[in-house]
Amino acid sequence: MKINGQHYRTIWLAQDGWRVVVIDQTRLPFRFETVALGSAEQAADAIRSMVVRGAPLIGATAAYGVALAMRADASDAALEAALALLGATRPTAVNLRWALARMRGALASLPATARVGAAYAEAAAICDEDVALCRAIGEHGLPLIAEIAARKPVGEPVNILTHCNAGWLATVDWGTALAPIYLAHDAGIPIHVWVDETRPRNQGAALTAYELGSHGVPNTVIVDNAGGHLMQHGQVDLVIVGTDRTTAAGDVANKIGTYLKALAAHDNGVPFYVALPSPTIDWSISDGLADIPIEERAAREVTHLSGLADDGEVRSVRVVAPGSGAANPAFDVTPARLVTKLITERGVCAASVEGLAQLFPDLASRGTVV
Ligand SMILES: CSC[C@H]1O[C@H](OP(=O)(O)O)[C@H](O)[C@@H]1O
């Protein structure tokens, strides 16, 4: 996507041809800073600390983390160690497992001498594929926005609610939930986006609002608890969110709070769409509540809030009473029954075994992540 007229992906090779450059998303929106990753350990740290985040981007970063590891030591032991290190960074986004399985499949049978080149090539292919998958999600999601626009008075915007950040910053480019929004805006369809701030890390207020503002898409940040009220008052025409892992039966794990939005949407007859590329589907499980691991992050993410102080410095302040602890589940699971449709790179389908198998017979039949 473009920032100040310059096109960016979220991950790219440095001019030295081997270090991997990422945008430090913990510094956005107030500072646009990049980090050059030079080792698998640095890639793992970037994922754990959410310098990079978003299921597809986590996978892409892990893939390049394996390439960095192979550059240092292309032995079997080093490959296994890198896969284990990167696989242990964050538990919920299945794209991480998918990408690491792709890298293992591309490298394990090669001689060590061939692994570095093959690793960088496979990581680059994963990134290029993600761009194409997300663009296709945009194209398949666009009609869902256009059909609502066609029913509204000329010029009246389609009001879309989204949760967390499932934009280009969560992927290599385009995003998932935001891809149809970008294409609708670019097609001249009047839209307005309600942006859930998305506590505790504020990916909505800090990242989605930053993305949409940079692209000229009208948007309003709201507290996480306002969405249901807006839906009750007819101010939301549809909800589009991303996902970190969706089961073969259409249960959706996404940022904490998504389930509550889905309940409110269901209660108010508001379409609730989930946008995802196929590497986000875990074909090996059906029951999301039982089988999707939910990441528990540090309590400090809840007890403290960071932002831009009046003196221009980015600071962190405590916002919870001293002595009180905090629980911080980072995701929740929305059952398929609350999902109107899934928007994928191959089209729109029901959130069901049948719906997904119809679009992905080749992948559903395997029953594995890759
Ligand atoms: C397109 S994946 C976006 C997905 O990832 C976010 O989680 P996190 O910021 O913790 O990596 C959130 O669940 C988004 O919907």
mmCIF file of C-alpha atoms and ligand atoms in Angstrom:
data_model
loop_
_atom_site.group_PDB
_atom_site.id
_atom_site.type_symbol
_atom_site.label_atom_id
_atom_site.label_comp_id
_atom_site.label_asym_id
_atom_site.label_seq_id
_atom_site.Cartn_x
_atom_site.Cartn_y
_atom_site.Cartn_z
ATOM 1 C CA MET A 1 0.000 0.000 0.000
ATOM 2 C CA LYS A 2 1.037 3.627 -0.330
ATOM 3 C CA ILE A 3 2.251 5.817 2.503
ATOM 4 C CA ASN A 4 2.811 9.428 1.487
ATOM 5 C CA GLY A 5 2.790 8.403 -2.154
ATOM 6 C CA GLN A 6 5.440 5.689 -1.729
ATOM 7 C CA HIS A 7 4.449 2.060 -2.220
ATOM 8 C CA TYR A 8 5.336 -0.353 0.593
ATOM 9 C CA ARG A 9 5.008 -3.969 1.371
ATOM 10 C CA THR A 10 5.309 -4.898 5.044
ATOM 11 C CA ILE A 11 8.439 -7.030 4.512
ATOM 12 C CA TRP A 12 11.303 -6.809 2.014
ATOM 13 C CA LEU A 13 14.987 -7.612 1.556
ATOM 14 C CA ALA A 14 17.562 -5.002 2.581
ATOM 15 C CA GLN A 15 19.973 -3.668 -0.025
ATOM 16 C CA ASP A 16 22.582 -6.160 1.238
ATOM 17 C CA GLY A 17 20.334 -8.842 -0.241
ATOM 18 C CA TRP A 18 20.060 -10.991 2.869
ATOM 19 C CA ARG A 19 18.747 -9.051 5.895
ATOM 20 C CA VAL A 20 14.948 -8.768 6.090
ATOM 21 C CA VAL A 21 13.370 -5.353 6.621
ATOM 22 C CA VAL A 22 10.038 -4.949 8.421
ATOM 23 C CA ILE A 23 8.003 -1.980 9.625
ATOM 24 C CA ASP A 24 8.066 -1.685 13.425
ATOM 25 C CA GLN A 25 4.314 -1.718 14.036
ATOM 26 C CA THR A 26 4.771 -1.006 17.750
ATOM 27 C CA ARG A 27 5.902 2.506 16.768
ATOM 28 C CA LEU A 28 2.957 3.269 14.433
ATOM 29 C CA PRO A 29 1.099 5.529 13.935
ATOM 30 C CA PHE A 30 3.350 8.138 15.476
ATOM 31 C CA ARG A 31 6.674 6.916 14.148
ATOM 32 C CA PHE A 32 7.312 5.137 10.839
ATOM 33 C CA GLU A 33 10.440 3.101 11.638
ATOM 34 C CA THR A 34 11.869 -0.033 10.031
ATOM 35 C CA VAL A 35 13.952 -2.830 11.499
ATOM 36 C CA ALA A 36 16.471 -4.986 9.572
ATOM 37 C CA LEU A 37 16.318 -8.570 10.867
ATOM 38 C CA GLY A 38 19.628 -10.439 10.613
ATOM 39 C CA SER A 39 18.905 -13.750 12.322
ATOM 40 C CA ALA A 40 16.155 -16.246 13.067
ATOM 41 C CA GLU A 41 16.314 -15.092 16.685
ATOM 42 C CA GLN A 42 15.651 -11.498 15.648
ATOM 43 C CA ALA A 43 12.759 -12.662 13.461
ATOM 44 C CA ALA A 44 11.327 -14.625 16.378
ATOM 45 C CA ASP A 45 11.649 -11.595 18.672
ATOM 46 C CA ALA A 46 9.883 -9.414 16.100
ATOM 47 C CA ILE A 47 6.943 -11.836 16.009
ATOM 48 C CA ARG A 48 6.747 -12.300 19.795
ATOM 49 C CA SER A 49 6.917 -8.549 20.513
ATOM 50 C CA MET A 50 4.452 -7.712 17.704
ATOM 51 C CA VAL A 51 6.887 -5.579 15.788
ATOM 52 C CA VAL A 52 5.266 -7.608 13.051
ATOM 53 C CA ARG A 53 1.778 -9.052 13.593
ATOM 54 C CA GLY A 54 -1.193 -10.311 11.659
ATOM 55 C CA ALA A 55 -1.470 -13.967 10.668
ATOM 56 C CA PRO A 56 -0.145 -13.772 7.077
ATOM 57 C CA LEU A 57 2.693 -11.417 8.008
ATOM 58 C CA ILE A 58 3.672 -13.627 10.940
ATOM 59 C CA GLY A 59 3.958 -16.517 8.471
ATOM 60 C CA ALA A 60 5.975 -14.482 5.993
ATOM 61 C CA THR A 61 8.342 -13.252 8.699
ATOM 62 C CA ALA A 62 8.838 -16.786 10.015
ATOM 63 C CA ALA A 63 9.603 -17.990 6.498
ATOM 64 C CA TYR A 64 12.339 -15.395 6.152
ATOM 65 C CA GLY A 65 13.472 -16.289 9.683
ATOM 66 C CA VAL A 66 14.192 -19.796 8.400
ATOM 67 C CA ALA A 67 16.113 -18.318 5.458
ATOM 68 C CA LEU A 68 18.201 -16.231 7.871
ATOM 69 C CA ALA A 69 18.874 -19.358 9.911
ATOM 70 C CA MET A 70 20.009 -21.284 6.827
ATOM 71 C CA ARG A 71 22.362 -18.466 5.885
ATOM 72 C CA ALA A 72 24.063 -18.890 9.263
ATOM 73 C CA ASP A 73 24.026 -22.711 9.340
ATOM 74 C CA ALA A 74 22.241 -24.889 6.766
ATOM 75 C CA SER A 75 22.598 -28.156 8.692
ATOM 76 C CA ASP A 76 19.646 -30.413 9.516
ATOM 77 C CA ALA A 77 20.010 -29.544 13.186
ATOM 78 C CA ALA A 78 19.964 -25.816 12.439
ATOM 79 C CA LEU A 79 16.871 -26.201 10.267
ATOM 80 C CA GLU A 80 15.001 -28.077 12.990
ATOM 81 C CA ALA A 81 16.123 -25.556 15.604
ATOM 82 C CA ALA A 82 14.893 -22.638 13.500
ATOM 83 C CA LEU A 83 11.540 -24.290 12.844
ATOM 84 C CA ALA A 84 11.121 -24.947 16.577
ATOM 85 C CA LEU A 85 12.218 -21.444 17.611
ATOM 86 C CA LEU A 86 9.903 -19.673 15.185
ATOM 87 C CA GLY A 87 7.048 -22.129 15.725
ATOM 88 C CA ALA A 88 7.046 -21.327 19.436
ATOM 89 C CA THR A 89 6.587 -17.563 19.025
ATOM 90 C CA ARG A 90 2.775 -17.234 18.910
ATOM 91 C CA PRO A 91 0.245 -20.122 19.133
ATOM 92 C CA THR A 92 -2.968 -18.954 17.459
ATOM 93 C CA ALA A 93 -2.234 -17.854 13.886
ATOM 94 C CA VAL A 94 -2.111 -21.057 11.842
ATOM 95 C CA ASN A 95 -0.326 -19.213 9.007
ATOM 96 C CA LEU A 96 2.801 -19.542 11.144
ATOM 97 C CA ARG A 97 2.536 -23.324 11.061
ATOM 98 C CA TRP A 98 1.560 -23.274 7.421
ATOM 99 C CA ALA A 99 4.600 -21.188 6.446
ATOM 100 C CA LEU A 100 7.020 -23.275 8.511
ATOM 101 C CA ALA A 101 5.619 -26.471 7.002
ATOM 102 C CA ARG A 102 6.132 -24.927 3.562
ATOM 103 C CA MET A 103 9.741 -24.119 4.437
ATOM 104 C CA ARG A 104 10.391 -27.583 5.831
ATOM 105 C CA GLY A 105 8.910 -29.110 2.686
ATOM 106 C CA ALA A 106 11.092 -26.942 0.463
ATOM 107 C CA LEU A 107 14.349 -27.511 2.371
ATOM 108 C CA ALA A 108 14.454 -30.808 4.255
ATOM 109 C CA SER A 109 15.307 -32.956 1.233
ATOM 110 C CA LEU A 110 17.906 -30.568 -0.159
ATOM 111 C CA PRO A 111 21.648 -30.748 0.460
ATOM 112 C CA ALA A 112 22.817 -28.077 2.882
ATOM 113 C CA THR A 113 24.635 -26.317 0.059
ATOM 114 C CA ALA A 114 21.338 -25.656 -1.726
ATOM 115 C CA ARG A 115 19.286 -24.579 1.251
ATOM 116 C CA VAL A 116 20.055 -20.862 1.557
ATOM 117 C CA GLY A 117 19.010 -20.004 -1.975
ATOM 118 C CA ALA A 118 15.982 -22.251 -1.803
ATOM 119 C CA ALA A 119 14.917 -20.773 1.549
ATOM 120 C CA TYR A 120 15.023 -17.185 0.336
ATOM 121 C CA ALA A 121 13.189 -18.205 -2.838
ATOM 122 C CA GLU A 122 10.430 -20.006 -0.914
ATOM 123 C CA ALA A 123 10.015 -17.096 1.515
ATOM 124 C CA ALA A 124 9.752 -14.695 -1.418
ATOM 125 C CA ALA A 125 7.185 -16.955 -3.068
ATOM 126 C CA ILE A 126 5.110 -17.030 0.124
ATOM 127 C CA CYS A 127 5.142 -13.231 0.153
ATOM 128 C CA ASP A 128 4.232 -12.875 -3.513
ATOM 129 C CA GLU A 129 1.445 -15.427 -3.124
ATOM 130 C CA ASP A 130 0.051 -13.561 -0.120
ATOM 131 C CA VAL A 131 -0.170 -10.349 -2.136
ATOM 132 C CA ALA A 132 -2.127 -12.145 -4.859
ATOM 133 C CA LEU A 133 -4.383 -13.981 -2.384
ATOM 134 C CA CYS A 134 -5.267 -10.774 -0.551
ATOM 135 C CA ARG A 135 -5.933 -8.863 -3.747
ATOM 136 C CA ALA A 136 -8.286 -11.683 -4.807
ATOM 137 C CA ILE A 137 -10.059 -11.492 -1.435
ATOM 138 C CA GLY A 138 -10.626 -7.820 -2.176
ATOM 139 C CA GLU A 139 -12.120 -8.592 -5.566
ATOM 140 C CA HIS A 140 -14.462 -11.245 -4.167
ATOM 141 C CA GLY A 141 -15.498 -9.047 -1.256
ATOM 142 C CA LEU A 142 -16.137 -5.914 -3.321
ATOM 143 C CA PRO A 143 -19.574 -7.041 -4.618
ATOM 144 C CA LEU A 144 -20.778 -7.516 -1.045
ATOM 145 C CA ILE A 145 -20.171 -3.823 -0.421
ATOM 146 C CA ALA A 146 -21.445 -2.750 -3.845
ATOM 147 C CA GLU A 147 -24.775 -4.561 -3.403
ATOM 148 C CA ILE A 148 -25.444 -2.635 -0.200
ATOM 149 C CA ALA A 149 -24.396 0.630 -1.817
ATOM 150 C CA ALA A 150 -26.904 -0.019 -4.617
ATOM 151 C CA ARG A 151 -29.716 -0.103 -2.066
ATOM 152 C CA LYS A 152 -28.777 3.201 -0.402
ATOM 153 C CA PRO A 153 -29.623 6.749 -1.497
ATOM 154 C CA VAL A 154 -27.036 8.051 -3.971
ATOM 155 C CA GLY A 155 -23.997 9.365 -2.121
ATOM 156 C CA GLU A 156 -24.938 7.875 1.237
ATOM 157 C CA PRO A 157 -21.966 5.873 2.488
ATOM 158 C CA VAL A 158 -21.985 2.176 3.263
ATOM 159 C CA ASN A 159 -21.134 1.952 6.956
ATOM 160 C CA ILE A 160 -18.714 -0.894 7.653
ATOM 161 C CA LEU A 161 -17.467 -1.965 11.080
ATOM 162 C CA THR A 162 -14.147 -3.717 11.471
ATOM 163 C CA HIS A 163 -12.237 -5.028 14.485
ATOM 164 C CA CYS A 164 -8.485 -4.980 15.105
ATOM 165 C CA ASN A 165 -6.251 -4.617 12.057
ATOM 166 C CA ALA A 166 -6.693 -6.915 9.108
ATOM 167 C CA GLY A 167 -5.289 -4.455 6.622
ATOM 168 C CA TRP A 168 -2.115 -4.424 4.576
ATOM 169 C CA LEU A 169 -0.109 -4.113 7.814
ATOM 170 C CA ALA A 170 -1.357 -7.571 8.843
ATOM 171 C CA THR A 171 -0.308 -9.157 5.561
ATOM 172 C CA VAL A 172 2.379 -8.574 2.941
ATOM 173 C CA ASP A 173 0.086 -6.175 1.095
ATOM 174 C CA TRP A 174 -3.618 -5.331 0.574
ATOM 175 C CA GLY A 175 -4.841 -6.973 3.795
ATOM 176 C CA THR A 176 -7.805 -9.307 4.176
ATOM 177 C CA ALA A 177 -10.797 -7.536 5.771
ATOM 178 C CA LEU A 178 -9.632 -4.166 4.433
ATOM 179 C CA ALA A 179 -8.905 -5.354 0.881
ATOM 180 C CA PRO A 180 -12.584 -5.123 -0.219
ATOM 181 C CA ILE A 181 -12.797 -1.750 1.508
ATOM 182 C CA TYR A 182 -9.806 -0.378 -0.412
ATOM 183 C CA LEU A 183 -11.205 -1.644 -3.715
ATOM 184 C CA ALA A 184 -14.656 -0.223 -2.965
ATOM 185 C CA HIS A 185 -13.165 3.157 -2.080
ATOM 186 C CA ASP A 186 -11.000 3.141 -5.186
ATOM 187 C CA ALA A 187 -14.071 2.236 -7.274
ATOM 188 C CA GLY A 188 -15.810 5.370 -6.017
ATOM 189 C CA ILE A 189 -18.324 3.618 -3.759
ATOM 190 C CA PRO A 190 -19.061 5.921 -0.803
ATOM 191 C CA ILE A 191 -17.978 4.100 2.346
ATOM 192 C CA HIS A 192 -17.306 4.913 5.976
ATOM 193 C CA VAL A 193 -15.562 2.599 8.403
ATOM 194 C CA TRP A 194 -16.249 2.282 12.122
ATOM 195 C CA VAL A 195 -12.865 1.279 13.522
ATOM 196 C CA ASP A 196 -12.917 -0.631 16.795
ATOM 197 C CA GLU A 197 -9.985 0.699 18.795
ATOM 198 C CA THR A 198 -9.322 -2.938 19.829
ATOM 199 C CA ARG A 199 -7.950 -2.984 23.313
ATOM 200 C CA PRO A 200 -5.483 -3.709 24.724
ATOM 201 C CA ARG A 201 -2.956 -3.252 21.874
ATOM 202 C CA ASN A 202 -5.174 -0.810 19.972
ATOM 203 C CA GLN A 203 -4.468 -2.294 16.557
ATOM 204 C CA GLY A 204 -7.639 -0.572 15.318
ATOM 205 C CA ALA A 205 -6.991 2.904 16.697
ATOM 206 C CA ALA A 206 -3.281 2.806 15.887
ATOM 207 C CA LEU A 207 -3.037 0.689 12.726
ATOM 208 C CA THR A 208 -6.401 0.427 10.940
ATOM 209 C CA ALA A 209 -7.129 4.134 11.395
ATOM 210 C CA TYR A 210 -3.583 4.894 10.179
ATOM 211 C CA GLU A 211 -4.031 2.689 7.112
ATOM 212 C CA LEU A 212 -7.472 4.019 6.183
ATOM 213 C CA GLY A 213 -6.447 7.615 6.781
ATOM 214 C CA SER A 214 -3.373 7.173 4.606
ATOM 215 C CA HIS A 215 -5.603 5.824 1.823
ATOM 216 C CA GLY A 216 -8.227 8.559 2.205
ATOM 217 C CA VAL A 217 -10.970 6.230 3.446
ATOM 218 C CA PRO A 218 -13.378 8.016 5.813
ATOM 219 C CA ASN A 219 -13.264 6.356 9.211
ATOM 220 C CA THR A 220 -14.255 6.909 12.824
ATOM 221 C CA VAL A 221 -12.539 5.239 15.759
ATOM 222 C CA ILE A 222 -14.910 3.882 18.396
ATOM 223 C CA VAL A 223 -14.428 2.141 21.704
ATOM 224 C CA ASP A 224 -14.775 -1.618 21.485
ATOM 225 C CA ASN A 225 -18.065 -1.595 23.369
ATOM 226 C CA ALA A 226 -19.850 0.834 21.021
ATOM 227 C CA GLY A 227 -20.395 -1.491 18.057
ATOM 228 C CA GLY A 228 -23.540 -3.144 19.378
ATOM 229 C CA HIS A 229 -25.149 0.219 20.103
ATOM 230 C CA LEU A 230 -24.391 1.430 16.557
ATOM 231 C CA MET A 231 -25.881 -1.750 15.110
ATOM 232 C CA GLN A 232 -29.042 -1.344 17.206
ATOM 233 C CA HIS A 233 -29.453 2.131 15.711
ATOM 234 C CA GLY A 234 -29.015 1.034 12.100
ATOM 235 C CA GLN A 235 -25.610 2.674 11.740
ATOM 236 C CA VAL A 236 -23.754 -0.449 10.611
ATOM 237 C CA ASP A 237 -24.521 -1.999 7.222
ATOM 238 C CA LEU A 238 -22.015 -4.841 7.484
ATOM 239 C CA VAL A 239 -19.113 -6.110 9.552
ATOM 240 C CA ILE A 240 -15.887 -7.389 7.971
ATOM 241 C CA VAL A 241 -13.095 -8.841 10.110
ATOM 242 C CA GLY A 242 -9.985 -10.947 9.577
ATOM 243 C CA THR A 243 -9.006 -14.193 11.263
ATOM 244 C CA ASP A 244 -5.931 -15.925 12.601
ATOM 245 C CA ARG A 245 -7.236 -19.452 12.301
ATOM 246 C CA THR A 246 -10.478 -20.750 10.822
ATOM 247 C CA THR A 247 -11.459 -24.389 11.173
ATOM 248 C CA ALA A 248 -12.576 -26.687 8.361
ATOM 249 C CA ALA A 249 -16.122 -26.187 9.692
ATOM 250 C CA GLY A 250 -15.945 -22.388 9.657
ATOM 251 C CA ASP A 251 -15.327 -21.539 13.322
ATOM 252 C CA VAL A 252 -13.253 -18.343 13.388
ATOM 253 C CA ALA A 253 -10.503 -17.351 15.798
ATOM 254 C CA ASN A 254 -9.799 -13.650 15.699
ATOM 255 C CA LYS A 255 -8.782 -10.792 17.963
ATOM 256 C CA ILE A 256 -10.465 -10.751 21.351
ATOM 257 C CA GLY A 257 -13.832 -9.040 21.087
ATOM 258 C CA THR A 258 -14.713 -10.397 17.658
ATOM 259 C CA TYR A 259 -17.172 -12.898 19.130
ATOM 260 C CA LEU A 260 -19.053 -10.082 20.879
ATOM 261 C CA LYS A 261 -19.342 -8.179 17.591
ATOM 262 C CA ALA A 262 -20.666 -11.311 15.900
ATOM 263 C CA LEU A 263 -23.303 -11.728 18.615
ATOM 264 C CA ALA A 264 -24.409 -8.113 18.234
ATOM 265 C CA ALA A 265 -24.472 -8.448 14.439
ATOM 266 C CA HIS A 266 -26.553 -11.629 14.663
ATOM 267 C CA ASP A 267 -28.983 -9.996 17.085
ATOM 268 C CA ASN A 268 -29.428 -6.991 14.783
ATOM 269 C CA GLY A 269 -29.514 -8.769 11.421
ATOM 270 C CA VAL A 270 -26.222 -7.193 10.303
ATOM 271 C CA PRO A 271 -24.151 -9.325 7.863
ATOM 272 C CA PHE A 272 -20.945 -10.548 9.550
ATOM 273 C CA TYR A 273 -18.191 -11.416 7.043
ATOM 274 C CA VAL A 274 -14.799 -12.931 7.697
ATOM 275 C CA ALA A 275 -12.053 -12.398 5.122
ATOM 276 C CA LEU A 276 -9.237 -14.935 4.924
ATOM 277 C CA PRO A 277 -6.677 -16.480 2.583
ATOM 278 C CA SER A 278 -6.575 -20.282 2.531
ATOM 279 C CA PRO A 279 -3.330 -20.513 4.581
ATOM 280 C CA THR A 280 -5.478 -19.283 7.488
ATOM 281 C CA ILE A 281 -7.662 -22.377 7.320
ATOM 282 C CA ASP A 282 -6.737 -25.236 9.641
ATOM 283 C CA TRP A 283 -8.128 -28.236 7.781
ATOM 284 C CA SER A 284 -7.107 -30.567 10.606
ATOM 285 C CA ILE A 285 -9.722 -29.297 13.089
ATOM 286 C CA SER A 286 -13.455 -28.577 13.105
ATOM 287 C CA ASP A 287 -14.249 -27.459 16.657
ATOM 288 C CA GLY A 288 -12.722 -24.022 17.145
ATOM 289 C CA LEU A 289 -13.612 -23.649 20.806
ATOM 290 C CA ALA A 290 -12.053 -26.981 21.700
ATOM 291 C CA ASP A 291 -9.088 -27.025 19.343
ATOM 292 C CA ILE A 292 -7.777 -23.517 18.620
ATOM 293 C CA PRO A 293 -5.063 -22.465 21.103
ATOM 294 C CA ILE A 294 -5.752 -18.991 22.457
ATOM 295 C CA GLU A 295 -2.688 -16.909 23.149
ATOM 296 C CA GLU A 296 -2.506 -15.364 26.626
ATOM 297 C CA ARG A 297 -0.354 -12.249 26.482
ATOM 298 C CA ALA A 298 1.319 -10.223 29.250
ATOM 299 C CA ALA A 299 -0.870 -8.452 31.793
ATOM 300 C CA ARG A 300 1.158 -5.275 31.200
ATOM 301 C CA GLU A 301 -0.538 -4.902 27.824
ATOM 302 C CA VAL A 302 -3.774 -4.350 29.776
ATOM 303 C CA THR A 303 -2.440 -2.437 32.789
ATOM 304 C CA HIS A 304 -0.435 0.023 30.671
ATOM 305 C CA LEU A 305 -1.244 2.089 27.605
ATOM 306 C CA SER A 306 1.335 3.661 25.322
ATOM 307 C CA GLY A 307 0.764 6.748 23.214
ATOM 308 C CA LEU A 308 2.109 10.094 22.086
ATOM 309 C CA ALA A 309 2.564 12.501 24.990
ATOM 310 C CA ASP A 310 2.040 16.256 24.561
ATOM 311 C CA ASP A 311 5.803 16.733 24.473
ATOM 312 C CA GLY A 312 5.964 14.527 21.359
ATOM 313 C CA GLU A 313 7.460 11.528 23.115
ATOM 314 C CA VAL A 314 5.858 8.070 22.963
ATOM 315 C CA ARG A 315 5.253 6.973 26.534
ATOM 316 C CA SER A 316 3.582 4.168 28.451
ATOM 317 C CA VAL A 317 1.348 4.943 31.435
ATOM 318 C CA ARG A 318 -0.443 2.716 33.929
ATOM 319 C CA VAL A 319 -4.225 2.790 33.497
ATOM 320 C CA VAL A 320 -5.192 0.088 36.038
ATOM 321 C CA ALA A 321 -5.420 0.541 39.802
ATOM 322 C CA PRO A 322 -2.139 -0.357 41.491
ATOM 323 C CA GLY A 323 -2.210 -3.860 42.892
ATOM 324 C CA SER A 324 -4.830 -5.123 40.440
ATOM 325 C CA GLY A 325 -3.791 -7.880 38.082
ATOM 326 C CA ALA A 326 -5.034 -8.340 34.520
ATOM 327 C CA ALA A 327 -5.997 -11.235 32.254
ATOM 328 C CA ASN A 328 -5.157 -10.837 28.585
ATOM 329 C CA PRO A 329 -6.537 -13.520 26.232
ATOM 330 C CA ALA A 330 -5.548 -12.201 22.803
ATOM 331 C CA PHE A 331 -8.168 -14.028 20.713
ATOM 332 C CA ASP A 332 -11.624 -15.515 20.892
ATOM 333 C CA VAL A 333 -13.573 -17.970 18.730
ATOM 334 C CA THR A 334 -16.704 -17.039 16.809
ATOM 335 C CA PRO A 335 -18.787 -20.130 16.024
ATOM 336 C CA ALA A 336 -19.580 -20.659 12.355
ATOM 337 C CA ARG A 337 -23.310 -20.162 13.020
ATOM 338 C CA LEU A 338 -22.631 -16.455 13.632
ATOM 339 C CA VAL A 339 -20.631 -15.981 10.397
ATOM 340 C CA THR A 340 -22.687 -14.848 7.405
ATOM 341 C CA LYS A 341 -20.056 -15.712 4.792
ATOM 342 C CA LEU A 342 -16.352 -16.325 4.424
ATOM 343 C CA ILE A 343 -14.564 -14.198 1.803
ATOM 344 C CA THR A 344 -11.621 -16.107 0.359
ATOM 345 C CA GLU A 345 -9.267 -15.799 -2.606
ATOM 346 C CA ARG A 346 -11.406 -18.325 -4.484
ATOM 347 C CA GLY A 347 -14.753 -16.707 -3.738
ATOM 348 C CA VAL A 348 -17.396 -16.286 -1.058
ATOM 349 C CA CYS A 349 -18.772 -19.312 0.752
ATOM 350 C CA ALA A 350 -20.773 -20.410 3.733
ATOM 351 C CA ALA A 351 -18.853 -20.870 6.980
ATOM 352 C CA SER A 352 -19.298 -24.628 6.867
ATOM 353 C CA VAL A 353 -17.599 -27.874 5.914
ATOM 354 C CA GLU A 354 -19.620 -27.941 2.711
ATOM 355 C CA GLY A 355 -18.947 -24.307 1.871
ATOM 356 C CA LEU A 356 -15.194 -24.597 2.311
ATOM 357 C CA ALA A 357 -14.976 -28.000 0.628
ATOM 358 C CA GLN A 358 -16.808 -26.608 -2.400
ATOM 359 C CA LEU A 359 -14.235 -23.827 -2.845
ATOM 360 C CA PHE A 360 -11.199 -25.849 -1.723
ATOM 361 C CA PRO A 361 -11.786 -29.538 -2.577
ATOM 362 C CA ASP A 362 -8.049 -29.989 -3.082
ATOM 363 C CA LEU A 363 -7.165 -28.673 0.373
ATOM 364 C CA ALA A 364 -10.141 -30.020 2.334
ATOM 365 C CA SER A 365 -9.395 -33.553 1.142
ATOM 366 C CA ARG A 366 -5.869 -33.394 2.561
ATOM 367 C CA GLY A 367 -7.078 -32.550 6.065
ATOM 368 C CA THR A 368 -3.743 -30.965 6.921
ATOM 369 C CA VAL A 369 -2.400 -27.431 7.246
ATOM 370 C CA VAL A 370 -0.409 -27.838 4.019
HETATM 371 C C1 LIG B 1 -5.140 -10.849 8.510
HETATM 372 S S1 LIG B 1 -4.722 -11.472 10.062
HETATM 373 C C2 LIG B 1 -5.228 -10.146 11.067
HETATM 374 C C3 LIG B 1 -5.547 -10.594 12.451
HETATM 375 O O1 LIG B 1 -4.364 -10.662 13.266
HETATM 376 C C4 LIG B 1 -4.567 -9.850 14.405
HETATM 377 O O2 LIG B 1 -3.966 -10.364 15.556
HETATM 378 P P1 LIG B 1 -2.545 -9.751 16.061
HETATM 379 O O3 LIG B 1 -2.587 -8.272 15.809
HETATM 380 O O4 LIG B 1 -2.496 -10.132 17.533
HETATM 381 O O5 LIG B 1 -1.492 -10.469 15.253
HETATM 382 C C5 LIG B 1 -6.078 -9.792 14.551
HETATM 383 O O6 LIG B 1 -6.607 -10.982 15.087
HETATM 384 C C6 LIG B 1 -6.454 -9.617 13.109
HETATM 385 O O7 LIG B 1 -7.795 -9.838 12.786
#
